[in-house]
PDB file of C-alpha atoms in Angstrom:
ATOM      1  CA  UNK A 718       0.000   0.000   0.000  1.00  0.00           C
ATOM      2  CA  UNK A 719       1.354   3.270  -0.999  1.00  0.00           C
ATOM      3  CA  UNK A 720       1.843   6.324   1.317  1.00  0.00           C
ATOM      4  CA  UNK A 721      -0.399   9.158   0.597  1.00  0.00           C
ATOM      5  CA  UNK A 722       1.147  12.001  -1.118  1.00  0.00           C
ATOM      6  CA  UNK A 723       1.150  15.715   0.628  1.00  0.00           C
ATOM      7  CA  UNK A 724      -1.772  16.652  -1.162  1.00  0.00           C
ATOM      8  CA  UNK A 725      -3.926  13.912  -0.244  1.00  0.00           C
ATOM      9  CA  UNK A 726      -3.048  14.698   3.142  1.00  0.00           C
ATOM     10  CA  UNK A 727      -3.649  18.108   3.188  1.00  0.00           C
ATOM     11  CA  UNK A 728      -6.894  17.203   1.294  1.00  0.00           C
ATOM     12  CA  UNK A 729      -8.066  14.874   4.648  1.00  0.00           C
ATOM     13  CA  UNK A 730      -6.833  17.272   6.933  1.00  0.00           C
ATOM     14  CA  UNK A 731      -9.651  19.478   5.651  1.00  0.00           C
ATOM     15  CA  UNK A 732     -11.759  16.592   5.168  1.00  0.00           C
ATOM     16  CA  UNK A 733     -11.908  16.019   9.230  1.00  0.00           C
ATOM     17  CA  UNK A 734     -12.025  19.910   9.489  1.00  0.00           C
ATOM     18  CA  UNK A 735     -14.858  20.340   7.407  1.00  0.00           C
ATOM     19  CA  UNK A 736     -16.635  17.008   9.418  1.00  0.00           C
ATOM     20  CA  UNK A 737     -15.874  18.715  12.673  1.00  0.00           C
ATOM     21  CA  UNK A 738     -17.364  22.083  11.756  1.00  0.00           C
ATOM     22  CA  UNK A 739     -20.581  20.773  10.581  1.00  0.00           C
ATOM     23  CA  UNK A 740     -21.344  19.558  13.963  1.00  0.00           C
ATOM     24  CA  UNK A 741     -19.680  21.993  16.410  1.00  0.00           C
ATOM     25  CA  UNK A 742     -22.384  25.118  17.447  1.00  0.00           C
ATOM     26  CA  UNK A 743     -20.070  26.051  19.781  1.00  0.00           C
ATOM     27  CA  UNK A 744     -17.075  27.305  17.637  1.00  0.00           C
ATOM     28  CA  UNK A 745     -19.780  28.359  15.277  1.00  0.00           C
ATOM     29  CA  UNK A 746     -21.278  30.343  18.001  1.00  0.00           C
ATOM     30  CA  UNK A 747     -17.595  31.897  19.072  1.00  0.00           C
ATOM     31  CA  UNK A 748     -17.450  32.926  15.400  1.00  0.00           C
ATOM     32  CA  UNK A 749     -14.282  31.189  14.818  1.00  0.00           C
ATOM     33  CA  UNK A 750     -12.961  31.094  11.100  1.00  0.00           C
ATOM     34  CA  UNK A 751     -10.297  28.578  10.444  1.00  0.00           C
ATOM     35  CA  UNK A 752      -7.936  30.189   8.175  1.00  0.00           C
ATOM     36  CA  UNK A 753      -5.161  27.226   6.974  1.00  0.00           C
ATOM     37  CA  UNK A 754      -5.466  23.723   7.509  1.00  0.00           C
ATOM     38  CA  UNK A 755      -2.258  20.870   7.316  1.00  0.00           C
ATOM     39  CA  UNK A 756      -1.744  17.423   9.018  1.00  0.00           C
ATOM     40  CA  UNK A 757      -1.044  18.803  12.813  1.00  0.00           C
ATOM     41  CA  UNK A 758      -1.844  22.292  12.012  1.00  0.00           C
ATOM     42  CA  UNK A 759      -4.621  24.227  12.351  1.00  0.00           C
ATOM     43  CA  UNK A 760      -4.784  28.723  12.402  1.00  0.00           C
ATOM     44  CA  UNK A 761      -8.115  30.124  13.145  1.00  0.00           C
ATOM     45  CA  UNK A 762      -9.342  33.607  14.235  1.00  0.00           C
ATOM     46  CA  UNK A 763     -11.911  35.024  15.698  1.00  0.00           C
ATOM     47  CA  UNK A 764     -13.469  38.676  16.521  1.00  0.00           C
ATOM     48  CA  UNK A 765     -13.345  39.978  20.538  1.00  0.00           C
ATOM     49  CA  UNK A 766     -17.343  40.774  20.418  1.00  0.00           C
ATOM     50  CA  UNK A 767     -18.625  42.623  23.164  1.00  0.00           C
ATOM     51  CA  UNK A 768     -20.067  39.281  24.956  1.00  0.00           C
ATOM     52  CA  UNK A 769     -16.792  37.401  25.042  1.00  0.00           C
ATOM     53  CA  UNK A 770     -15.660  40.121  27.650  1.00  0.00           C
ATOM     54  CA  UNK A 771     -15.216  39.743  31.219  1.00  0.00           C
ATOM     55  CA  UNK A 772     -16.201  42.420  34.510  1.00  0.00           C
ATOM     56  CA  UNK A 773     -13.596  44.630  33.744  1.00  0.00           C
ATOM     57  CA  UNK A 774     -14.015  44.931  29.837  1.00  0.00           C
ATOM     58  CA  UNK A 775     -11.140  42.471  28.750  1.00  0.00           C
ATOM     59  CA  UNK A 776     -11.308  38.561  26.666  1.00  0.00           C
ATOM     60  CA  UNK A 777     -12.650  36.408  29.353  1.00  0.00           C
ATOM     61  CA  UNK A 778     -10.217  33.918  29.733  1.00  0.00           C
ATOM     62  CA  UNK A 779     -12.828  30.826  28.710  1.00  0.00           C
ATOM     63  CA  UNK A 780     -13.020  32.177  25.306  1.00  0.00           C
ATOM     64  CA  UNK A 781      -9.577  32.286  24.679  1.00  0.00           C
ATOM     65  CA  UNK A 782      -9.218  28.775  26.051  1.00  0.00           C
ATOM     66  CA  UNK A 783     -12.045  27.654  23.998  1.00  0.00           C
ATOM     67  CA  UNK A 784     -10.932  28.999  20.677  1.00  0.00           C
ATOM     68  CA  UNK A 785      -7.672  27.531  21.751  1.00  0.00           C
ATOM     69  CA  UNK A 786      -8.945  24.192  22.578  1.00  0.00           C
ATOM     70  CA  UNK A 787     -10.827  24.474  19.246  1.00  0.00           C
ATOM     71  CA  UNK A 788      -7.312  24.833  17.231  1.00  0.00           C
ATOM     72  CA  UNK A 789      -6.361  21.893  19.323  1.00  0.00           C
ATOM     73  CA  UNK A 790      -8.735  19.581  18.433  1.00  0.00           C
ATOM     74  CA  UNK A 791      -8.728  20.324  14.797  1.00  0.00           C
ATOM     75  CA  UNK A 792      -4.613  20.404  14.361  1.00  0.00           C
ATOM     76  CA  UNK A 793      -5.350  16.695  16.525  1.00  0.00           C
ATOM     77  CA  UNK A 794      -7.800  14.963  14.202  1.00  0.00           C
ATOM     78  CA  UNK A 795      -6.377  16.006  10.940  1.00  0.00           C
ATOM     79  CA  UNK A 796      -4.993  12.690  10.478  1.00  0.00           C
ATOM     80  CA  UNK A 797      -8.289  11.107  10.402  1.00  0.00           C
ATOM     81  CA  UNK A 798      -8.313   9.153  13.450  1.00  0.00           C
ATOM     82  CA  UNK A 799      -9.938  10.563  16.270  1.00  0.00           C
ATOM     83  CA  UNK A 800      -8.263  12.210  19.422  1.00  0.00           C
ATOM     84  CA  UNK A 801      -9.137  13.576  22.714  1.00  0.00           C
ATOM     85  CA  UNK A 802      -7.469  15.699  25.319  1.00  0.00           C
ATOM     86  CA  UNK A 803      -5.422  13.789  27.373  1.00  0.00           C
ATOM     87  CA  UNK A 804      -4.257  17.557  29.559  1.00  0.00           C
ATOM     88  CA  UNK A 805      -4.382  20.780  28.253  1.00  0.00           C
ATOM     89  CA  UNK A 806      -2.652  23.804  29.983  1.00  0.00           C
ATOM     90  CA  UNK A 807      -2.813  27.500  28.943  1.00  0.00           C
ATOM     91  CA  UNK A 808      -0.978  30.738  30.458  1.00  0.00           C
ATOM     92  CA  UNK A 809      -2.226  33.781  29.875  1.00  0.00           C
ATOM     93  CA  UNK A 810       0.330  36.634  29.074  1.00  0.00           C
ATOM     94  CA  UNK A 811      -1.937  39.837  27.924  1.00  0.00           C
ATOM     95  CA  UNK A 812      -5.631  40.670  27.695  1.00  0.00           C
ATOM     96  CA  UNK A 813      -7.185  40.694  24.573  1.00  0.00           C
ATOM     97  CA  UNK A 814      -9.274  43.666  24.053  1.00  0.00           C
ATOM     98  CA  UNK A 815     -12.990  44.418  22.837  1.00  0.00           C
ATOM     99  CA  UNK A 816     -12.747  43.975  18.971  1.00  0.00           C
ATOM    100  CA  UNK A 817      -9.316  42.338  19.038  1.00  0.00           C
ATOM    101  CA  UNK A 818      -8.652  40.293  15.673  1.00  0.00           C
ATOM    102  CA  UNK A 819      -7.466  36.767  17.757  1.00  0.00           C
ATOM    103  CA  UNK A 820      -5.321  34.330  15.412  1.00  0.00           C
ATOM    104  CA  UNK A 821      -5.125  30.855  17.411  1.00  0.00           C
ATOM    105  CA  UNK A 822      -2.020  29.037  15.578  1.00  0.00           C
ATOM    106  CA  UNK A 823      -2.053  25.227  16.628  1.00  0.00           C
ATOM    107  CA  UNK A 824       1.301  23.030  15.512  1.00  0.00           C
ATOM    108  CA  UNK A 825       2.002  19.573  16.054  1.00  0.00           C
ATOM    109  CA  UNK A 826       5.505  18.497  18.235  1.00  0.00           C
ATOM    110  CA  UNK A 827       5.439  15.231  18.535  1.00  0.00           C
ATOM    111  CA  UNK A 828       3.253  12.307  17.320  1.00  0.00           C
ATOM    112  CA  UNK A 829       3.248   8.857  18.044  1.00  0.00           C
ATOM    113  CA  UNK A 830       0.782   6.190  17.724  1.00  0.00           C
ATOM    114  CA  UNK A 831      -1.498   6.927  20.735  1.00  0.00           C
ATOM    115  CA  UNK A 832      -0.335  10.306  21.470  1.00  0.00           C
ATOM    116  CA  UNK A 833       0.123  13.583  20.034  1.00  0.00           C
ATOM    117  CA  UNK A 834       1.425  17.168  21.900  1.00  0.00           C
ATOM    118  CA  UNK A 835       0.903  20.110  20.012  1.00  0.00           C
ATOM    119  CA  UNK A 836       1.882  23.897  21.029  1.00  0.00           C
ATOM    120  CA  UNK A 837      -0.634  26.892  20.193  1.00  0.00           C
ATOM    121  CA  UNK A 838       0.092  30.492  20.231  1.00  0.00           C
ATOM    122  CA  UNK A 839      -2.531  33.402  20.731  1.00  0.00           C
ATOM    123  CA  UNK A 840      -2.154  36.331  19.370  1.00  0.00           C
ATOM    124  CA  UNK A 841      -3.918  39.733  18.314  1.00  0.00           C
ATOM    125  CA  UNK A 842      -3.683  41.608  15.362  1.00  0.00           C
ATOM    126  CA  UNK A 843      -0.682  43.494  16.395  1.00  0.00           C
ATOM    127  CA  UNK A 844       1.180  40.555  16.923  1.00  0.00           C
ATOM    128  CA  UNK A 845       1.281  40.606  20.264  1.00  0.00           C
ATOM    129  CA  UNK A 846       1.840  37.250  22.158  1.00  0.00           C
ATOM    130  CA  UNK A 847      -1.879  37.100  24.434  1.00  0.00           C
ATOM    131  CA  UNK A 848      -1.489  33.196  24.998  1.00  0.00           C
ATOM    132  CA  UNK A 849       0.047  29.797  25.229  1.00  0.00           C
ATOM    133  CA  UNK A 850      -1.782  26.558  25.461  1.00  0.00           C
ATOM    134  CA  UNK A 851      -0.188  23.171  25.446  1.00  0.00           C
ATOM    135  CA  UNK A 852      -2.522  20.154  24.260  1.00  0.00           C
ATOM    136  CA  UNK A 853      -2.032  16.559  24.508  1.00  0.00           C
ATOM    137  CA  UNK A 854      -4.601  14.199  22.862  1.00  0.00           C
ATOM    138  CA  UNK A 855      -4.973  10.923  23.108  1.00  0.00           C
ATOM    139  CA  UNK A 856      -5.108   8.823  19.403  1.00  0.00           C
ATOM    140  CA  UNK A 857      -8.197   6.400  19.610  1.00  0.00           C
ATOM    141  CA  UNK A 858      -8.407   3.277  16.816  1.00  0.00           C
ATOM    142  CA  UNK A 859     -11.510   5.447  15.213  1.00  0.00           C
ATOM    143  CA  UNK A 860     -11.512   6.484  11.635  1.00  0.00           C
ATOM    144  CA  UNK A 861     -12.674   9.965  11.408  1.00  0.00           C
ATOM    145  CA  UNK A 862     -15.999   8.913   9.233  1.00  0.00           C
ATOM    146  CA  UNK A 863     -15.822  11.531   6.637  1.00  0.00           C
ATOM    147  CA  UNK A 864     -11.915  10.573   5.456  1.00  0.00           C
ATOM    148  CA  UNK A 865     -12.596   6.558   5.538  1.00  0.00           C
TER     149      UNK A 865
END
């Protein structure tokens, strides 16, 4: 059996993406637009709307852990099988701010056959480093249903 090529693996990476999405309200409701999708990789971004913001007018800390755990789970299952959290951990360097352009960059560093460990990043449209969020899923025997 042949390996896929880069393109076919780009292709399922999307695939599961596009699977996920048409069942998850929730990062439909955070407004999250996934903007590049690779094996292990996943950016998204998302808007800092005026109910995403905590008592004293800053990103409530569950979004950004949501969006991030969002990135996480795509960049995760983009190679078809699927994956839960094992532990996630996040650290929160600066507030976002209302109307804040987020960009939630997930990348893979390590992946084995049960486990994967994957880095994100958080930041706003300055550039400025909000976030960090460290995700390690568990790889089940399940084929993703939409890449089979």
């Amino acid at each position: 059996m042949s390996q896929p090529t880069p393109a076919e693996l780009v292709a399922r990476a999307e695939a599961v993406k596009n699977r996920m999405l048409e069942h998850d309200a929730f990062s439909h409701w955070l407004g999250l637009e996934v903007t590049d999708m690779a094996p292990g990789y996943c950016r998204l971004q998302f808007r800092v709307r005026p109910e995403m913001l905590n008592g004293f007018g800053i990103l409530h800390g569950g979004v950004a852990f949501a969006a991030a755990d969002s990135a996480f789970a795509f960049a995760c299952n983009s190679h078809g099988r699927q994956s839960v959290a094992l532990s996630v951990t996040i650290d929160y360097l600066e507030p976002g701010r209302p109307d804040d352009l987020i960009t939630v960059e997930a990348r893979e560093e390590s992946l084995r056959h049960k486990v994967g460990v994957y880095q994100l990043r958080l930041t706003n449209q300055h550039g400025t480093l909000l976030a960090l969020f460290k995700g390690t899923a568990y790889r089940t025997s399940t084929v993703i249903e939409a890449v089979s």
